[in-house]
CSV table of N, CA and C in Angstrom, one decimal:
chain,number,residue,atom,x,y,z
M,425,MET,N,1.2,-0.8,-0.2
M,425,MET,CA,0.0,0.1,0.6
M,425,MET,C,1.0,1.2,0.0
M,426,PRO,N,0.5,2.3,-1.0
M,426,PRO,CA,1.9,3.3,-1.1
M,426,PRO,C,1.2,4.5,0.5
M,427,LYS,N,2.5,4.6,0.8
M,427,LYS,CA,2.7,6.0,1.8
M,427,LYS,C,1.6,7.3,1.2
M,428,LEU,N,1.4,7.9,2.4
M,428,LEU,CA,-0.1,9.2,1.9
M,428,LEU,C,1.4,10.1,2.0
M,429,GLU,N,1.5,11.1,1.1
M,429,GLU,CA,2.6,12.6,2.4
M,429,GLU,C,1.8,13.6,2.0
M,430,ALA,N,1.6,14.0,2.7
M,430,ALA,CA,1.4,15.4,3.6
M,430,ALA,C,1.2,15.9,2.3
M,431,ALA,N,0.3,17.4,2.5
M,431,ALA,CA,0.3,18.5,1.5
M,431,ALA,C,1.7,19.5,1.3
M,432,GLN,N,2.2,19.8,0.6
M,432,GLN,CA,3.7,20.5,0.3
M,432,GLN,C,2.6,21.7,1.1
M,433,ILE,N,3.4,22.9,1.9
M,433,ILE,CA,3.5,24.0,2.0
M,433,ILE,C,4.2,24.8,1.8
M,434,GLU,N,4.0,26.0,0.6
M,434,GLU,CA,5.3,26.9,0.5
M,434,GLU,C,4.9,28.2,1.0
M,435,LEU,N,6.0,28.5,1.4
M,435,LEU,CA,5.9,29.5,2.5
M,435,LEU,C,7.0,30.7,1.4
M,436,SER,N,6.1,32.2,0.9
M,436,SER,CA,6.8,33.3,0.3
M,436,SER,C,7.3,34.0,2.0
M,437,GLU,N,8.8,34.3,1.2
M,437,GLU,CA,9.5,35.4,1.4
M,437,GLU,C,8.7,36.3,3.0
M,438,SER,N,7.9,36.7,3.1
M,438,SER,CA,7.4,37.6,3.5
M,438,SER,C,6.3,36.7,5.0
M,439,GLU,N,6.2,36.2,4.9
M,439,GLU,CA,5.3,34.9,5.5
M,439,GLU,C,5.7,34.3,6.5
M,440,ARG,N,8.0,34.7,6.0
M,440,ARG,CA,8.3,33.4,7.1
M,440,ARG,C,8.6,34.6,7.8
M,441,GLN,N,8.9,35.1,8.1
M,441,GLN,CA,9.0,36.1,8.7
M,441,GLN,C,8.6,36.9,9.1
M,442,GLU,N,7.2,37.3,9.0
M,442,GLU,CA,5.8,37.4,10.0
M,442,GLU,C,5.8,36.8,10.4
M,443,LEU,N,5.8,35.2,10.4
M,443,LEU,CA,5.5,33.5,11.3
M,443,LEU,C,6.9,33.9,12.1
M,444,ALA,N,8.1,34.2,12.2
M,444,ALA,CA,9.3,34.0,12.4
M,444,ALA,C,8.8,35.3,12.8
M,445,LYS,N,8.6,36.6,13.3
M,445,LYS,CA,8.3,38.0,14.1
M,445,LYS,C,7.3,37.1,15.4
M,446,LEU,N,6.4,36.4,15.4
M,446,LEU,CA,5.2,35.9,16.1
M,446,LEU,C,6.1,35.4,17.4
M,447,LEU,N,6.6,34.2,16.7
M,447,LEU,CA,7.2,33.4,17.7
M,447,LEU,C,8.0,33.9,18.4
M,448,ARG,N,9.4,34.9,18.0
M,448,ARG,CA,10.0,35.9,18.7
M,448,ARG,C,9.4,36.9,19.9
M,449,ARG,N,8.0,36.6,19.4
M,449,ARG,CA,7.7,38.1,20.8
M,449,ARG,C,6.9,37.5,21.2
M,450,THR,N,7.0,38.2,22.9
M,450,THR,CA,6.9,37.5,23.5
M,450,THR,C,5.2,38.1,24.9
M,451,SER,N,4.1,38.3,23.3
M,451,SER,CA,3.4,38.8,23.9
M,451,SER,C,2.2,38.0,22.9
M,452,THR,N,3.2,36.9,21.8
M,452,THR,CA,2.2,35.6,21.5
M,452,THR,C,2.0,34.9,22.1
M,453,PRO,N,0.1,34.2,22.0
M,453,PRO,CA,0.0,33.4,22.8
M,453,PRO,C,0.4,32.3,22.8
M,454,GLN,N,0.3,31.3,23.6
M,454,GLN,CA,1.5,30.1,23.2
M,454,GLN,C,0.6,28.8,22.1
M,455,GLN,N,-0.8,29.4,21.9
M,455,GLN,CA,-1.4,28.1,21.1
M,455,GLN,C,-1.2,28.6,19.8
M,456,VAL,N,-0.4,29.9,19.6
M,456,VAL,CA,-0.5,30.9,18.3
M,456,VAL,C,0.9,31.0,18.0
M,457,ALA,N,1.7,31.0,19.1
M,457,ALA,CA,2.9,30.3,19.6
M,457,ALA,C,3.7,28.2,18.3
M,458,LEU,N,2.9,28.3,18.5
M,458,LEU,CA,2.7,25.7,18.5
M,458,LEU,C,2.6,26.4,17.4
M,459,ARG,N,0.7,27.0,17.0
M,459,ARG,CA,0.3,26.9,15.5
M,459,ARG,C,1.3,27.6,14.6
M,460,VAL,N,2.2,28.3,14.9
M,460,VAL,CA,4.0,28.9,14.1
M,460,VAL,C,4.6,28.1,13.9
M,461,LYS,N,4.6,26.7,15.1
M,461,LYS,CA,6.2,26.1,14.9
M,461,LYS,C,5.9,24.7,13.9
M,462,ILE,N,3.8,24.5,14.1
M,462,ILE,CA,3.4,24.0,13.1
M,462,ILE,C,3.9,23.8,12.0
M,463,ILE,N,2.8,25.5,11.0
M,463,ILE,CA,3.7,25.9,10.0
M,463,ILE,C,4.8,25.8,9.6
M,464,LEU,N,5.9,26.0,10.3
M,464,LEU,CA,7.0,26.7,10.2
M,464,LEU,C,7.8,25.0,9.8
M,465,ARG,N,7.7,23.9,10.4
M,465,ARG,CA,7.4,23.2,10.3
M,465,ARG,C,7.6,22.0,9.2
M,466,ALA,N,5.9,22.4,8.9
M,466,ALA,CA,5.4,21.6,7.2
M,466,ALA,C,6.1,22.6,6.4
M,467,ALA,N,6.5,24.0,6.4
M,467,ALA,CA,6.8,24.1,5.5
M,467,ALA,C,8.5,23.7,4.8
M,468,SER,N,9.3,23.8,5.5
M,468,SER,CA,10.6,22.5,5.8
M,468,SER,C,10.2,21.8,5.5
M,469,GLY,N,8.7,20.7,4.9
M,469,GLY,CA,9.5,19.4,4.7
M,469,GLY,C,8.7,18.5,5.5
M,470,LEU,N,8.8,18.5,6.8
M,470,LEU,CA,8.5,17.4,7.8
M,470,LEU,C,7.1,17.0,7.2
M,471,SER,N,6.6,15.7,7.8
M,471,SER,CA,5.5,14.9,7.8
M,471,SER,C,5.1,15.3,9.1
M,472,ASN,N,3.3,15.3,8.9
M,472,ASN,CA,2.9,15.2,10.1
M,472,ASN,C,3.2,14.5,11.5
M,473,GLY,N,3.4,13.0,11.0
M,473,GLY,CA,4.3,12.4,12.2
M,473,GLY,C,5.3,12.9,13.1
M,474,LYS,N,6.5,13.0,12.4
M,474,LYS,CA,8.0,13.2,12.4
M,474,LYS,C,7.4,15.0,13.0
M,475,ILE,N,6.2,15.8,13.0
M,475,ILE,CA,5.8,17.1,13.2
M,475,ILE,C,4.7,16.9,15.2
M,476,ALA,N,4.4,16.0,15.0
M,476,ALA,CA,3.6,16.0,16.3
M,476,ALA,C,4.7,15.1,17.2
M,477,GLN,N,5.8,14.8,16.7
M,477,GLN,CA,6.4,13.7,17.5
M,477,GLN,C,7.2,15.4,17.8
M,478,GLU,N,7.4,15.3,17.5
M,478,GLU,CA,8.5,16.7,18.0
M,478,GLU,C,7.9,18.0,19.3
M,479,LEU,N,6.6,18.1,18.3
M,479,LEU,CA,6.1,18.9,19.4
M,479,LEU,C,5.5,18.4,19.6
M,480,GLY,N,5.5,17.5,20.5
M,480,GLY,CA,4.2,16.7,21.8
M,480,GLY,C,3.0,16.4,21.5
M,481,ILE,N,3.2,17.1,20.1
M,481,ILE,CA,1.0,17.1,20.0
M,481,ILE,C,0.4,16.2,19.3
M,482,SER,N,-0.4,15.8,18.6
M,482,SER,CA,-1.3,14.3,18.0
M,482,SER,C,-0.6,14.9,16.2
M,483,VAL,N,-0.9,13.5,15.7
M,483,VAL,CA,-0.9,13.9,14.4
M,483,VAL,C,-1.8,14.6,13.4
M,484,GLU,N,-3.2,14.6,14.8
M,484,GLU,CA,-4.7,15.6,13.7
M,484,GLU,C,-4.5,17.4,14.1
M,485,MET,N,-3.9,16.7,15.2
M,485,MET,CA,-3.5,18.5,15.5
M,485,MET,C,-3.2,19.4,14.1
M,486,SER,N,-1.8,18.4,13.8
M,486,SER,CA,-0.6,18.8,12.9
M,486,SER,C,-1.6,18.9,11.1
M,487,ARG,N,-2.4,17.7,10.6
M,487,ARG,CA,-2.8,17.6,10.1
M,487,ARG,C,-4.2,18.7,9.6
M,488,LEU,N,-4.4,19.2,10.9
M,488,LEU,CA,-5.5,20.0,11.0
M,488,LEU,C,-4.9,21.2,10.4
M,489,TRP,N,-3.9,22.2,11.2
M,489,TRP,CA,-3.4,23.1,11.4
M,489,TRP,C,-2.3,23.3,9.8
M,490,ARG,N,-1.9,22.2,9.2
M,490,ARG,CA,-1.3,22.0,7.8
M,490,ARG,C,-2.7,22.5,7.0
M,491,ARG,N,-3.2,22.0,7.1
M,491,ARG,CA,-4.7,21.8,6.3
M,491,ARG,C,-5.7,23.3,5.7
M,492,ARG,N,-5.7,23.7,7.3
M,492,ARG,CA,-6.3,25.2,7.5
M,492,ARG,C,-5.4,25.8,7.1
M,493,TRP,N,-4.3,26.2,7.1
M,493,TRP,CA,-3.0,27.1,6.7
M,493,TRP,C,-3.3,26.8,5.0
M,494,ARG,N,-3.4,25.7,4.3
M,494,ARG,CA,-3.3,26.0,2.6
M,494,ARG,C,-4.7,26.4,3.0
M,495,GLU,N,-6.2,26.5,3.5
M,495,GLU,CA,-7.2,26.6,2.3
M,495,GLU,C,-7.2,28.1,2.9
M,496,LEU,N,-6.9,28.4,4.1
M,496,LEU,CA,-7.0,30.0,3.7
M,496,LEU,C,-5.4,30.7,3.2
M,497,SER,N,-4.8,30.5,2.8
M,497,SER,CA,-3.5,31.0,1.6
M,497,SER,C,-4.4,31.0,0.5
M,498,ALA,N,-4.5,30.0,0.5
M,498,ALA,CA,-5.8,29.7,-1.4
M,498,ALA,C,-6.9,31.6,-0.9
M,499,ARG,N,-7.3,31.7,-0.3
M,499,ARG,CA,-7.7,32.7,0.2
M,499,ARG,C,-7.0,33.7,0.3
M,500,GLU,N,-6.0,34.1,0.4
M,500,GLU,CA,-5.3,35.1,0.6
M,500,GLU,C,-5.6,36.1,1.7
M,501,VAL,N,-5.7,34.8,3.1
M,501,VAL,CA,-5.9,35.6,4.2
M,501,VAL,C,-4.9,36.3,4.9
M,502,ALA,N,-5.1,37.1,5.9
M,502,ALA,CA,-3.6,37.1,6.7
M,502,ALA,C,-3.0,36.4,6.8
M,503,VAL,N,-1.6,36.6,7.3
M,503,VAL,CA,-1.4,35.3,8.2
M,503,VAL,C,-2.0,35.8,9.6
M,504,GLY,N,-1.9,36.3,10.4
M,504,GLY,CA,-2.2,36.3,11.6
M,504,GLY,C,-3.3,35.9,12.1
M,505,GLU,N,-4.8,36.6,10.4
M,505,GLU,CA,-5.4,36.0,10.7
M,505,GLU,C,-6.2,34.0,10.7
M,506,ARG,N,-4.8,33.1,9.8
M,506,ARG,CA,-4.6,31.9,9.6
M,506,ARG,C,-4.6,31.1,10.7
M,507,LEU,N,-3.1,31.9,12.1
M,507,LEU,CA,-3.6,31.0,13.4
M,507,LEU,C,-4.3,31.0,13.6
M,508,LYS,N,-5.9,31.9,14.1
M,508,LYS,CA,-6.8,31.2,15.2
M,508,LYS,C,-7.2,30.8,14.8
M,509,ASP,N,-8.2,31.0,16.1
M,509,ASP,CA,-8.8,29.9,16.1
M,509,ASP,C,-10.5,29.9,15.3
M,510,ALA,N,-11.0,29.0,14.9
M,510,ALA,CA,-12.0,28.7,14.0
M,510,ALA,C,-12.8,29.7,14.7
M,511,LEU,N,-14.4,30.0,13.6
M,511,LEU,CA,-15.1,29.8,14.6
M,511,LEU,C,-16.5,28.5,15.1
M,512,ARG,N,-16.6,28.2,16.2
M,512,ARG,CA,-17.0,27.5,16.3
M,512,ARG,C,-18.8,27.8,17.1
M,513,PRO,N,-19.2,26.4,16.4
M,513,PRO,CA,-20.8,26.6,16.6
M,513,PRO,C,-21.4,26.8,17.7
M,514,GLY,N,-22.5,27.4,18.2
M,514,GLY,CA,-23.5,27.3,19.3
M,514,GLY,C,-24.8,28.5,19.4
M,515,ASN,N,-25.2,28.9,20.3
M,515,ASN,CA,-26.0,29.2,20.4
M,515,ASN,C,-25.7,31.3,20.0
M,516,PRO,N,-26.9,31.4,18.9
M,516,PRO,CA,-26.7,32.7,18.7
M,516,PRO,C,-27.1,33.5,20.2
M,517,GLY,N,-26.6,35.0,20.2
M,517,GLY,CA,-27.0,35.8,21.0
M,517,GLY,C,-27.7,35.9,21.3
M,518,THR,N,-28.3,36.1,22.6
M,518,THR,CA,-29.8,36.0,24.1
M,518,THR,C,-30.1,37.5,23.7
M,519,PHE,N,-29.7,38.1,23.8
M,519,PHE,CA,-30.4,40.1,23.8
M,519,PHE,C,-29.6,40.4,21.9
M,520,THR,N,-30.9,41.8,21.5
M,520,THR,CA,-30.3,41.9,20.1
M,520,THR,C,-29.6,43.3,20.6
M,521,MET,N,-29.2,44.0,19.4
M,521,MET,CA,-28.5,45.4,19.2
M,521,MET,C,-28.9,46.4,20.3
M,522,GLU,N,-30.5,46.3,19.9
M,522,GLU,CA,-31.5,47.3,20.1
M,522,GLU,C,-31.5,46.7,21.2
M,523,GLN,N,-32.0,46.1,22.2
M,523,GLN,CA,-32.1,45.8,23.7
M,523,GLN,C,-30.7,45.9,24.6
M,524,ILE,N,-29.3,46.1,23.3
M,524,ILE,CA,-28.5,46.0,24.1
M,524,ILE,C,-28.4,47.7,24.5
M,525,THR,N,-28.7,48.4,23.0
M,525,THR,CA,-28.5,49.9,23.3
M,525,THR,C,-29.7,50.4,24.0
M,526,GLN,N,-30.8,50.2,24.1
M,526,GLN,CA,-31.6,50.2,25.3
M,526,GLN,C,-31.2,50.7,27.1
M,527,LEU,N,-30.4,49.2,26.7
M,527,LEU,CA,-30.1,49.4,28.3
M,527,LEU,C,-28.9,50.6,28.1
M,528,TYR,N,-28.7,50.6,27.7
M,528,TYR,CA,-26.9,51.6,27.5
M,528,TYR,C,-27.8,53.2,27.8
M,529,ALA,N,-29.0,53.4,26.9
M,529,ALA,CA,-29.6,54.5,26.9
M,529,ALA,C,-30.0,54.7,28.6
M,530,ILE,N,-30.3,53.7,29.0
M,530,ILE,CA,-31.4,53.6,30.6
M,530,ILE,C,-30.0,53.5,31.4
M,531,ALA,N,-29.2,53.6,31.3
M,531,ALA,CA,-27.7,53.7,32.0
M,531,ALA,C,-27.4,55.0,32.1
M,532,CYS,N,-27.5,55.8,31.1
M,532,CYS,CA,-26.9,56.8,31.1
M,532,CYS,C,-27.6,58.2,31.4
M,533,SER,N,-29.4,57.7,32.1
M,533,SER,CA,-30.3,58.6,32.3
M,533,SER,C,-30.5,58.5,34.3
M,534,PRO,N,-30.7,58.9,34.2
M,534,PRO,CA,-31.3,59.6,36.0
M,534,PRO,C,-31.9,58.4,36.3
M,535,PRO,N,-31.3,57.9,37.3
M,535,PRO,CA,-32.9,56.6,38.1
M,535,PRO,C,-34.2,57.7,38.1
M,536,ALA,N,-33.9,58.2,38.6
M,536,ALA,CA,-35.3,59.3,39.1
M,536,ALA,C,-36.5,59.2,37.7
M,537,GLN,N,-35.6,58.7,36.7
M,537,GLN,CA,-36.7,59.3,35.2
M,537,GLN,C,-37.5,57.6,35.0
M,538,TYR,N,-37.3,56.7,35.5
M,538,TYR,CA,-37.5,55.3,35.4
M,538,TYR,C,-38.3,55.3,37.2
M,539,ASP,N,-38.6,55.8,38.5
M,539,ASP,CA,-39.1,56.2,38.9
M,539,ASP,C,-38.2,55.4,40.7
M,540,ARG,N,-37.1,55.2,40.1
M,540,ARG,CA,-36.5,54.7,41.3
M,540,ARG,C,-35.7,55.3,42.0
M,541,PRO,N,-35.9,54.8,43.3
M,541,PRO,CA,-35.5,56.0,44.4
M,541,PRO,C,-33.8,55.6,44.9
M,542,ILE,N,-33.1,55.7,44.2
M,542,ILE,CA,-31.2,55.8,43.7
M,542,ILE,C,-31.6,57.1,43.8
M,543,SER,N,-30.0,56.8,43.7
M,543,SER,CA,-28.9,57.7,43.7
M,543,SER,C,-28.5,57.2,42.1
M,544,HIS,N,-27.9,56.9,42.6
M,544,HIS,CA,-26.7,56.0,41.3
M,544,HIS,C,-27.0,54.6,40.5
M,545,TRP,N,-27.2,54.6,39.6
M,545,TRP,CA,-27.5,52.5,39.0
M,545,TRP,C,-26.4,51.9,39.0
M,546,SER,N,-27.5,50.4,39.4
M,546,SER,CA,-26.3,49.7,39.8
M,546,SER,C,-26.9,48.4,38.7
M,547,ALA,N,-26.0,47.6,38.7
M,547,ALA,CA,-26.2,46.5,38.2
M,547,ALA,C,-28.4,45.4,37.8
M,548,ARG,N,-28.4,45.4,40.0
M,548,ARG,CA,-28.9,45.3,39.7
M,548,ARG,C,-30.4,45.5,39.1
M,549,GLU,N,-29.8,46.6,39.7
M,549,GLU,CA,-31.4,47.7,39.6
M,549,GLU,C,-31.9,48.1,37.9
M,550,LEU,N,-30.5,48.2,37.0
M,550,LEU,CA,-30.6,48.2,35.8
M,550,LEU,C,-31.4,46.9,34.8
M,551,ALA,N,-31.0,45.5,35.4
M,551,ALA,CA,-31.7,44.1,35.4
M,551,ALA,C,-33.1,44.8,35.2
M,552,LEU,N,-33.8,45.1,36.6
M,552,LEU,CA,-35.0,45.1,36.8
M,552,LEU,C,-35.9,46.0,35.5
M,553,VAL,N,-35.0,46.6,35.3
M,553,VAL,CA,-35.9,48.1,34.9
M,553,VAL,C,-36.3,47.4,33.2
M,554,MET,N,-35.5,46.8,33.3
M,554,MET,CA,-34.5,46.2,31.6
M,554,MET,C,-36.3,45.2,31.8
M,555,VAL,N,-36.5,44.8,33.1
M,555,VAL,CA,-37.6,43.4,32.8
M,555,VAL,C,-39.0,44.0,33.0
M,556,GLU,N,-39.4,45.5,33.5
M,556,GLU,CA,-40.3,46.2,34.2
M,556,GLU,C,-40.9,46.9,33.0
M,557,GLN,N,-39.9,47.1,31.8
M,557,GLN,CA,-40.0,47.6,31.1
M,557,GLN,C,-39.8,47.1,29.3
M,558,CYS,N,-40.3,45.7,29.7
M,558,CYS,CA,-40.6,44.8,28.6
M,558,CYS,C,-38.7,45.0,27.7
M,559,ILE,N,-38.3,45.9,27.7
M,559,ILE,CA,-37.4,45.1,27.1
M,559,ILE,C,-36.5,43.4,26.9
M,560,VAL,N,-36.6,43.4,27.7
M,560,VAL,CA,-36.4,41.4,27.5
M,560,VAL,C,-37.0,41.0,28.4
M,561,GLU,N,-36.9,39.9,28.4
M,561,GLU,CA,-37.8,39.1,29.4
M,561,GLU,C,-37.1,38.8,30.6
M,562,SER,N,-36.2,38.4,30.8
M,562,SER,CA,-34.5,38.5,31.3
M,562,SER,C,-33.8,38.5,31.2
M,563,ILE,N,-32.4,38.8,32.4
M,563,ILE,CA,-31.3,39.6,32.2
M,563,ILE,C,-30.7,39.7,33.8
M,564,SER,N,-29.8,38.5,34.2
M,564,SER,CA,-29.5,38.4,35.4
M,564,SER,C,-28.2,40.2,34.9
M,565,GLU,N,-28.3,40.2,36.7
M,565,GLU,CA,-27.3,41.9,37.5
M,565,GLU,C,-25.4,41.5,36.2
M,566,ARG,N,-25.6,40.1,36.4
M,566,ARG,CA,-24.0,40.4,35.8
M,566,ARG,C,-24.0,40.2,34.3
M,567,HIS,N,-24.9,39.5,33.3
M,567,HIS,CA,-24.3,39.4,32.3
M,567,HIS,C,-24.4,40.9,31.9
M,568,VAL,N,-25.7,42.0,33.3
M,568,VAL,CA,-26.0,43.8,32.7
M,568,VAL,C,-24.4,44.0,33.1
M,569,GLY,N,-24.2,43.6,33.9
M,569,GLY,CA,-22.2,44.5,34.2
M,569,GLY,C,-21.5,44.0,33.3
M,570,ARG,N,-21.0,42.9,32.6
M,570,ARG,CA,-20.3,42.8,31.0
M,570,ARG,C,-21.0,43.2,30.5
M,571,LEU,N,-21.9,43.8,30.2
M,571,LEU,CA,-22.3,44.5,29.1
M,571,LEU,C,-22.3,45.8,29.3
M,572,LEU,N,-22.4,46.3,30.2
M,572,LEU,CA,-21.8,47.4,30.3
M,572,LEU,C,-19.9,48.1,30.9
M,573,LYS,N,-19.2,46.9,30.8
M,573,LYS,CA,-18.3,46.6,30.4
M,573,LYS,C,-17.5,46.9,29.6
M,574,GLU,N,-17.8,46.4,28.8
M,574,GLU,CA,-18.2,46.2,27.4
M,574,GLU,C,-18.1,47.2,26.7
M,575,ALA,N,-19.4,48.7,27.1
M,575,ALA,CA,-19.5,49.6,26.5
M,575,ALA,C,-18.3,50.7,27.4
M,576,ASP,N,-17.8,50.1,28.2
M,576,ASP,CA,-17.2,51.3,29.0
M,576,ASP,C,-18.1,52.4,29.8
M,577,LEU,N,-19.4,51.6,29.8
M,577,LEU,CA,-19.9,52.6,30.8
M,577,LEU,C,-20.3,52.7,32.5
M,578,LYS,N,-19.7,53.9,32.7
M,578,LYS,CA,-20.0,53.5,34.7
M,578,LYS,C,-21.0,54.6,35.1
M,579,PRO,N,-22.6,54.1,34.9
M,579,PRO,CA,-23.3,54.7,35.3
M,579,PRO,C,-23.6,54.7,37.3
M,580,HIS,N,-22.4,53.9,37.7
M,580,HIS,CA,-22.3,54.5,39.8
M,580,HIS,C,-21.8,55.7,39.0
M,581,GLN,N,-21.0,56.8,38.1
M,581,GLN,CA,-20.5,57.7,38.1
M,581,GLN,C,-21.3,58.3,36.9
M,582,SER,N,-22.3,59.0,37.8
M,582,SER,CA,-23.1,59.0,37.1
M,582,SER,C,-23.4,60.4,35.9
M,583,ASN,N,-22.5,61.1,37.1
M,583,ASN,CA,-21.9,62.6,36.2
M,583,ASN,C,-21.0,62.7,35.4
M,584,TYR,N,-19.9,61.5,34.9
M,584,TYR,CA,-18.4,61.8,34.4
M,584,TYR,C,-19.0,61.8,32.6
M,585,TRP,N,-20.1,62.1,32.1
M,585,TRP,CA,-20.3,62.4,30.6
M,585,TRP,C,-21.0,63.4,30.8
M,586,LEU,N,-21.1,64.4,32.2
M,586,LEU,CA,-21.1,65.6,31.5
M,586,LEU,C,-20.2,66.5,32.5
M,587,ASN,N,-19.4,66.2,33.2
M,587,ASN,CA,-18.5,67.4,32.9
M,587,ASN,C,-17.0,66.9,32.4
M,588,PRO,N,-16.1,68.3,32.0
M,588,PRO,CA,-15.0,68.6,30.8
M,588,PRO,C,-14.7,68.1,31.4
M,589,PRO,N,-13.8,66.6,30.8
M,589,PRO,CA,-12.3,66.4,30.4
M,589,PRO,C,-11.1,67.7,31.8
M,590,PRO,N,-10.4,66.9,32.9
M,590,PRO,CA,-9.9,67.5,32.8
M,590,PRO,C,-9.1,68.7,33.1
M,591,THR,N,-8.2,68.4,31.6
M,591,THR,CA,-7.1,68.9,30.3
M,591,THR,C,-8.3,69.9,29.8
M,592,ILE,N,-9.9,70.6,29.8
M,592,ILE,CA,-10.1,71.7,29.2
M,592,ILE,C,-10.6,73.1,30.9
M,593,ASN,N,-10.3,72.3,32.1
M,593,ASN,CA,-10.0,72.9,32.8
M,593,ASN,C,-9.3,73.6,33.3
M,594,LEU,N,-8.0,72.4,33.8
M,594,LEU,CA,-6.6,73.0,33.7
M,594,LEU,C,-6.4,74.5,32.4
M,595,ASN,N,-6.9,74.3,31.6
M,595,ASN,CA,-6.8,75.3,30.3
M,595,ASN,C,-7.2,76.5,30.8
M,596,ARG,N,-8.1,76.8,30.9
M,596,ARG,CA,-9.1,77.3,31.5
M,596,ARG,C,-8.5,78.4,33.1
M,597,LYS,N,-9.0,77.4,34.0
M,597,LYS,CA,-8.0,77.7,34.9
M,597,LYS,C,-6.0,78.3,34.5
M,598,LEU,N,-5.8,78.2,33.8
M,598,LEU,CA,-4.1,78.9,33.3
M,598,LEU,C,-4.1,80.0,32.9
M,599,LYS,N,-5.6,80.9,32.0
M,599,LYS,CA,-6.0,81.3,31.0
M,599,LYS,C,-6.3,82.3,32.1
M,600,ILE,N,-6.7,82.0,33.0
M,600,ILE,CA,-7.8,83.0,34.5
M,600,ILE,C,-6.4,83.0,35.1
M,601,SER,N,-5.6,82.8,35.5
M,601,SER,CA,-4.8,83.0,36.1
M,601,SER,C,-3.6,83.8,35.0
M,602,ALA,N,-3.1,83.9,34.3
M,602,ALA,CA,-2.3,84.5,33.2
M,602,ALA,C,-3.1,85.9,33.8
M,603,LEU,N,-4.5,85.8,32.9
M,603,LEU,CA,-5.1,87.0,32.7
M,603,LEU,C,-5.2,88.1,33.8
M,604,SER,N,-5.0,87.2,35.4
M,604,SER,CA,-4.9,87.9,36.5
M,604,SER,C,-3.2,88.7,36.7
M,605,MET,N,-2.4,88.0,36.4
M,605,MET,CA,-1.1,88.2,37.1
M,605,MET,C,-0.5,89.6,35.5
M,606,ASN,N,-1.4,90.1,34.5
M,606,ASN,CA,-1.3,90.9,34.0
M,606,ASN,C,-2.9,92.4,34.2
């Protein structure tokens, strides 16, 4: 029975340099670095079995990344993108962008507008208002907190978007003090 050979990988000089740069960078995640090693060894002509043995991985993993590299190279995907995890199947997002936008709008408005006897929003209060307003059927306060963090909103600092940045105040003070000195 003839022995099957792994598909050959051809790397351009720019691809080789980019892969080497990723390997040298200390901030490169270990998963990506391992994938770079697989691709570089595959490009040097090693078999999937030999790559697996050298790197202490399974032959299937070596085969997977060789195949994925070839497929994405054919579509001219950037080197960094070729080394990323593939999208995984799963449930679609629970909330629409409109619902999330409504959450942000509520978080940016005063609690008194929604008849809340509080001075600042909490994730728990926001979740309750979202349900009361029939925006969502249910939402946990932890998920509200994650959504706010993702948008970098801090409703407990209710006046933060109303106050000008400190640099503007500093410039005004400097102008006033310069005028008073004259």
